[in-house]
Amino acid sequence: MTDLLIVYHSKTGGSRQMAQAAFEAAHGEAEVVLKTAAEAGPDDLLAAKGYLFCAPENLAAIAGVMKDFYDRSYYPVLGRIEGRPYAQMVCAGSDGENCARQTARIAQGWRLRPVQEPVIVNLKAQTPEEILAEKTVPEDALARCRELGAALAAGIAMGAF
């Protein structure tokens, strides 16, 4: 069984950088799998002891591809992953809170256990050009993603969660 499954979606690179930073830090602590939301599904959730979800906030909501992952996976794993730990990261242009709330609500339906407050990285993209541009996540934000990935993986591997 995989210790930690990291599922992410990224169109402009921000969430990908965040997920990759968490993966690299977690990899030294436990067995970790990194998958895009388009690739991941119910079998991946069932095969992991815990989860890290990473998505951009689009139009004040979970990005569509990440929402599709939740839609495809929700009922097949309902009642089968209860109590497992999770955390989340959001790449936002202005806020990120609603995406985090939506993800938390889905996780609550699965009866997952939140073990960390969401890491929200606000890149302040406000114009159409900034929103659609390839992103560069600042090093201090990537450091927070690394800390979360390492702590979550270590906690799962040690049985703390």
mmCIF file of C-alpha atoms in Angstrom:
data_model
loop_
_atom_site.group_PDB
_atom_site.id
_atom_site.type_symbol
_atom_site.label_atom_id
_atom_site.label_comp_id
_atom_site.label_asym_id
_atom_site.label_seq_id
_atom_site.Cartn_x
_atom_site.Cartn_y
_atom_site.Cartn_z
ATOM 1 C CA MET A 1 0.000 0.000 0.000
ATOM 2 C CA THR A 2 1.277 3.468 -0.905
ATOM 3 C CA ASP A 3 1.788 5.752 2.080
ATOM 4 C CA LEU A 4 0.899 9.050 0.383
ATOM 5 C CA LEU A 5 -0.941 9.848 -2.833
ATOM 6 C CA ILE A 6 -0.498 13.366 -4.194
ATOM 7 C CA VAL A 7 -3.139 14.332 -6.770
ATOM 8 C CA TYR A 8 -2.887 17.642 -8.604
ATOM 9 C CA HIS A 9 -4.093 19.593 -11.606
ATOM 10 C CA SER A 10 -2.224 22.425 -13.234
ATOM 11 C CA LYS A 11 -2.853 24.356 -16.431
ATOM 12 C CA THR A 12 -0.301 27.141 -15.997
ATOM 13 C CA GLY A 13 2.292 25.388 -13.836
ATOM 14 C CA GLY A 14 1.677 26.805 -10.361
ATOM 15 C CA SER A 15 -0.040 23.786 -8.842
ATOM 16 C CA ARG A 16 2.392 21.457 -10.626
ATOM 17 C CA GLN A 17 5.350 23.216 -8.987
ATOM 18 C CA MET A 18 3.656 23.035 -5.596
ATOM 19 C CA ALA A 19 2.821 19.328 -5.956
ATOM 20 C CA GLN A 20 6.316 18.530 -7.226
ATOM 21 C CA ALA A 21 7.908 20.339 -4.264
ATOM 22 C CA ALA A 22 5.723 18.401 -1.819
ATOM 23 C CA PHE A 23 6.472 15.138 -3.637
ATOM 24 C CA GLU A 24 10.232 15.641 -3.578
ATOM 25 C CA ALA A 25 10.202 16.377 0.159
ATOM 26 C CA ALA A 26 7.780 13.553 0.960
ATOM 27 C CA HIS A 27 9.719 11.033 -1.120
ATOM 28 C CA GLY A 28 12.478 10.856 1.478
ATOM 29 C CA GLU A 29 9.971 10.117 4.254
ATOM 30 C CA ALA A 30 7.644 7.473 2.809
ATOM 31 C CA GLU A 31 6.416 5.716 -0.321
ATOM 32 C CA VAL A 32 4.787 8.476 -2.358
ATOM 33 C CA VAL A 33 2.896 8.509 -5.655
ATOM 34 C CA LEU A 34 2.361 11.719 -7.646
ATOM 35 C CA LYS A 35 -0.446 11.721 -10.211
ATOM 36 C CA THR A 36 -2.325 14.290 -12.211
ATOM 37 C CA ALA A 37 -6.042 14.538 -11.570
ATOM 38 C CA ALA A 38 -6.653 13.305 -15.121
ATOM 39 C CA GLU A 39 -4.631 10.126 -14.401
ATOM 40 C CA ALA A 40 -5.776 9.416 -10.846
ATOM 41 C CA GLY A 41 -8.906 7.561 -9.878
ATOM 42 C CA PRO A 42 -10.626 5.399 -7.260
ATOM 43 C CA ASP A 43 -8.028 2.616 -7.337
ATOM 44 C CA ASP A 44 -5.295 5.114 -6.473
ATOM 45 C CA LEU A 45 -7.286 6.406 -3.503
ATOM 46 C CA LEU A 46 -7.953 2.899 -2.258
ATOM 47 C CA ALA A 47 -4.249 2.004 -2.543
ATOM 48 C CA ALA A 48 -3.009 4.919 -0.386
ATOM 49 C CA LYS A 49 -2.936 5.487 3.372
ATOM 50 C CA GLY A 50 -3.270 9.287 3.028
ATOM 51 C CA TYR A 51 -3.675 12.083 0.530
ATOM 52 C CA LEU A 52 -2.434 15.488 -0.522
ATOM 53 C CA PHE A 53 -4.705 17.287 -2.973
ATOM 54 C CA CYS A 54 -3.353 20.271 -4.933
ATOM 55 C CA ALA A 55 -5.446 22.374 -7.283
ATOM 56 C CA PRO A 56 -5.711 25.835 -8.727
ATOM 57 C CA GLU A 57 -8.709 27.935 -7.888
ATOM 58 C CA ASN A 58 -10.504 28.932 -11.089
ATOM 59 C CA LEU A 59 -13.339 31.446 -10.924
ATOM 60 C CA ALA A 60 -13.509 31.044 -7.129
ATOM 61 C CA ALA A 61 -13.934 27.257 -7.370
ATOM 62 C CA ILE A 62 -12.033 23.991 -7.725
ATOM 63 C CA ALA A 63 -10.537 23.739 -11.216
ATOM 64 C CA GLY A 64 -12.682 21.598 -13.505
ATOM 65 C CA VAL A 65 -10.180 18.779 -14.055
ATOM 66 C CA MET A 66 -9.697 18.384 -10.289
ATOM 67 C CA LYS A 67 -13.473 18.444 -9.803
ATOM 68 C CA ASP A 68 -13.727 15.724 -12.468
ATOM 69 C CA PHE A 69 -11.296 13.583 -10.427
ATOM 70 C CA TYR A 70 -13.516 14.009 -7.360
ATOM 71 C CA ASP A 71 -16.650 13.273 -9.411
ATOM 72 C CA ARG A 72 -15.172 10.071 -10.895
ATOM 73 C CA SER A 73 -13.798 8.887 -7.575
ATOM 74 C CA TYR A 74 -16.348 9.943 -4.993
ATOM 75 C CA TYR A 75 -18.894 7.128 -5.012
ATOM 76 C CA PRO A 76 -16.543 4.222 -5.839
ATOM 77 C CA VAL A 77 -14.544 4.891 -2.627
ATOM 78 C CA LEU A 78 -17.350 6.158 -0.384
ATOM 79 C CA GLY A 79 -17.254 4.269 2.907
ATOM 80 C CA ARG A 80 -13.923 2.644 2.026
ATOM 81 C CA ILE A 81 -11.353 5.328 2.916
ATOM 82 C CA GLU A 82 -12.863 6.762 6.090
ATOM 83 C CA GLY A 83 -10.456 8.097 8.702
ATOM 84 C CA ARG A 84 -7.475 8.420 6.387
ATOM 85 C CA PRO A 85 -5.470 11.637 6.719
ATOM 86 C CA TYR A 86 -5.385 14.352 4.108
ATOM 87 C CA ALA A 87 -4.101 17.843 3.488
ATOM 88 C CA GLN A 88 -4.478 20.249 0.607
ATOM 89 C CA MET A 89 -2.717 22.996 -1.305
ATOM 90 C CA VAL A 90 -4.352 25.666 -3.463
ATOM 91 C CA CYS A 91 -2.731 27.860 -6.095
ATOM 92 C CA ALA A 92 -4.838 31.014 -6.327
ATOM 93 C CA GLY A 93 -4.844 34.281 -8.199
ATOM 94 C CA SER A 94 -6.588 36.314 -5.550
ATOM 95 C CA ASP A 95 -8.077 34.259 -2.736
ATOM 96 C CA GLY A 96 -8.143 30.444 -2.712
ATOM 97 C CA GLU A 97 -10.472 30.086 0.262
ATOM 98 C CA ASN A 98 -13.500 28.803 -1.659
ATOM 99 C CA CYS A 99 -11.464 26.115 -3.431
ATOM 100 C CA ALA A 100 -10.139 25.029 -0.037
ATOM 101 C CA ARG A 101 -13.682 24.952 1.389
ATOM 102 C CA GLN A 102 -14.964 22.888 -1.532
ATOM 103 C CA THR A 103 -12.140 20.373 -1.212
ATOM 104 C CA ALA A 104 -12.672 20.158 2.545
ATOM 105 C CA ARG A 105 -16.373 19.487 1.974
ATOM 106 C CA ILE A 106 -15.609 16.623 -0.414
ATOM 107 C CA ALA A 107 -13.080 15.208 2.060
ATOM 108 C CA GLN A 108 -15.663 15.512 4.840
ATOM 109 C CA GLY A 109 -18.090 13.468 2.754
ATOM 110 C CA TRP A 110 -15.416 10.792 2.449
ATOM 111 C CA ARG A 111 -14.875 11.098 6.236
ATOM 112 C CA LEU A 112 -11.190 11.881 5.725
ATOM 113 C CA ARG A 113 -9.272 13.418 8.600
ATOM 114 C CA PRO A 114 -7.689 16.844 7.977
ATOM 115 C CA VAL A 115 -4.226 16.926 9.549
ATOM 116 C CA GLN A 116 -3.040 20.374 8.421
ATOM 117 C CA GLU A 117 -4.554 23.694 7.473
ATOM 118 C CA PRO A 118 -4.590 24.257 3.698
ATOM 119 C CA VAL A 119 -1.517 25.816 2.131
ATOM 120 C CA ILE A 120 -2.867 28.587 -0.089
ATOM 121 C CA VAL A 121 -0.417 30.293 -2.428
ATOM 122 C CA ASN A 122 -1.794 33.550 -3.820
ATOM 123 C CA LEU A 123 0.054 34.579 -6.981
ATOM 124 C CA LYS A 124 -2.069 37.737 -7.393
ATOM 125 C CA ALA A 125 -2.851 37.127 -11.066
ATOM 126 C CA GLN A 126 -5.616 39.602 -11.889
ATOM 127 C CA THR A 127 -5.563 40.396 -15.604
ATOM 128 C CA PRO A 128 -6.448 37.888 -18.332
ATOM 129 C CA GLU A 129 -2.800 37.892 -19.407
ATOM 130 C CA GLU A 130 -1.528 37.222 -15.872
ATOM 131 C CA ILE A 131 -4.140 34.532 -15.242
ATOM 132 C CA LEU A 132 -3.299 32.633 -18.443
ATOM 133 C CA ALA A 133 0.486 33.060 -18.175
ATOM 134 C CA GLU A 134 2.832 30.278 -17.075
ATOM 135 C CA LYS A 135 3.353 30.658 -13.319
ATOM 136 C CA THR A 136 6.454 30.763 -11.185
ATOM 137 C CA VAL A 137 5.797 29.934 -7.546
ATOM 138 C CA PRO A 138 8.072 31.881 -5.167
ATOM 139 C CA GLU A 139 10.651 29.887 -3.209
ATOM 140 C CA ASP A 140 9.118 30.737 0.180
ATOM 141 C CA ALA A 141 5.796 29.261 -0.962
ATOM 142 C CA LEU A 142 7.512 26.159 -2.343
ATOM 143 C CA ALA A 143 9.235 25.764 1.027
ATOM 144 C CA ARG A 144 5.801 25.633 2.705
ATOM 145 C CA CYS A 145 4.755 22.954 0.199
ATOM 146 C CA ARG A 146 7.898 20.953 0.961
ATOM 147 C CA GLU A 147 7.254 21.214 4.697
ATOM 148 C CA LEU A 148 3.696 19.996 4.257
ATOM 149 C CA GLY A 149 4.713 17.093 2.014
ATOM 150 C CA ALA A 150 7.495 15.935 4.333
ATOM 151 C CA ALA A 151 5.398 16.251 7.496
ATOM 152 C CA LEU A 152 2.379 14.482 6.010
ATOM 153 C CA ALA A 153 4.463 11.628 4.604
ATOM 154 C CA ALA A 154 6.440 11.203 7.823
ATOM 155 C CA GLY A 155 3.290 11.245 9.946
ATOM 156 C CA ILE A 156 1.660 8.595 7.784
ATOM 157 C CA ALA A 157 4.795 6.425 7.690
ATOM 158 C CA MET A 158 5.177 6.599 11.497
ATOM 159 C CA GLY A 159 1.485 5.854 12.056
ATOM 160 C CA ALA A 160 0.914 9.202 13.750
ATOM 161 C CA PHE A 161 -2.166 9.907 11.635
#
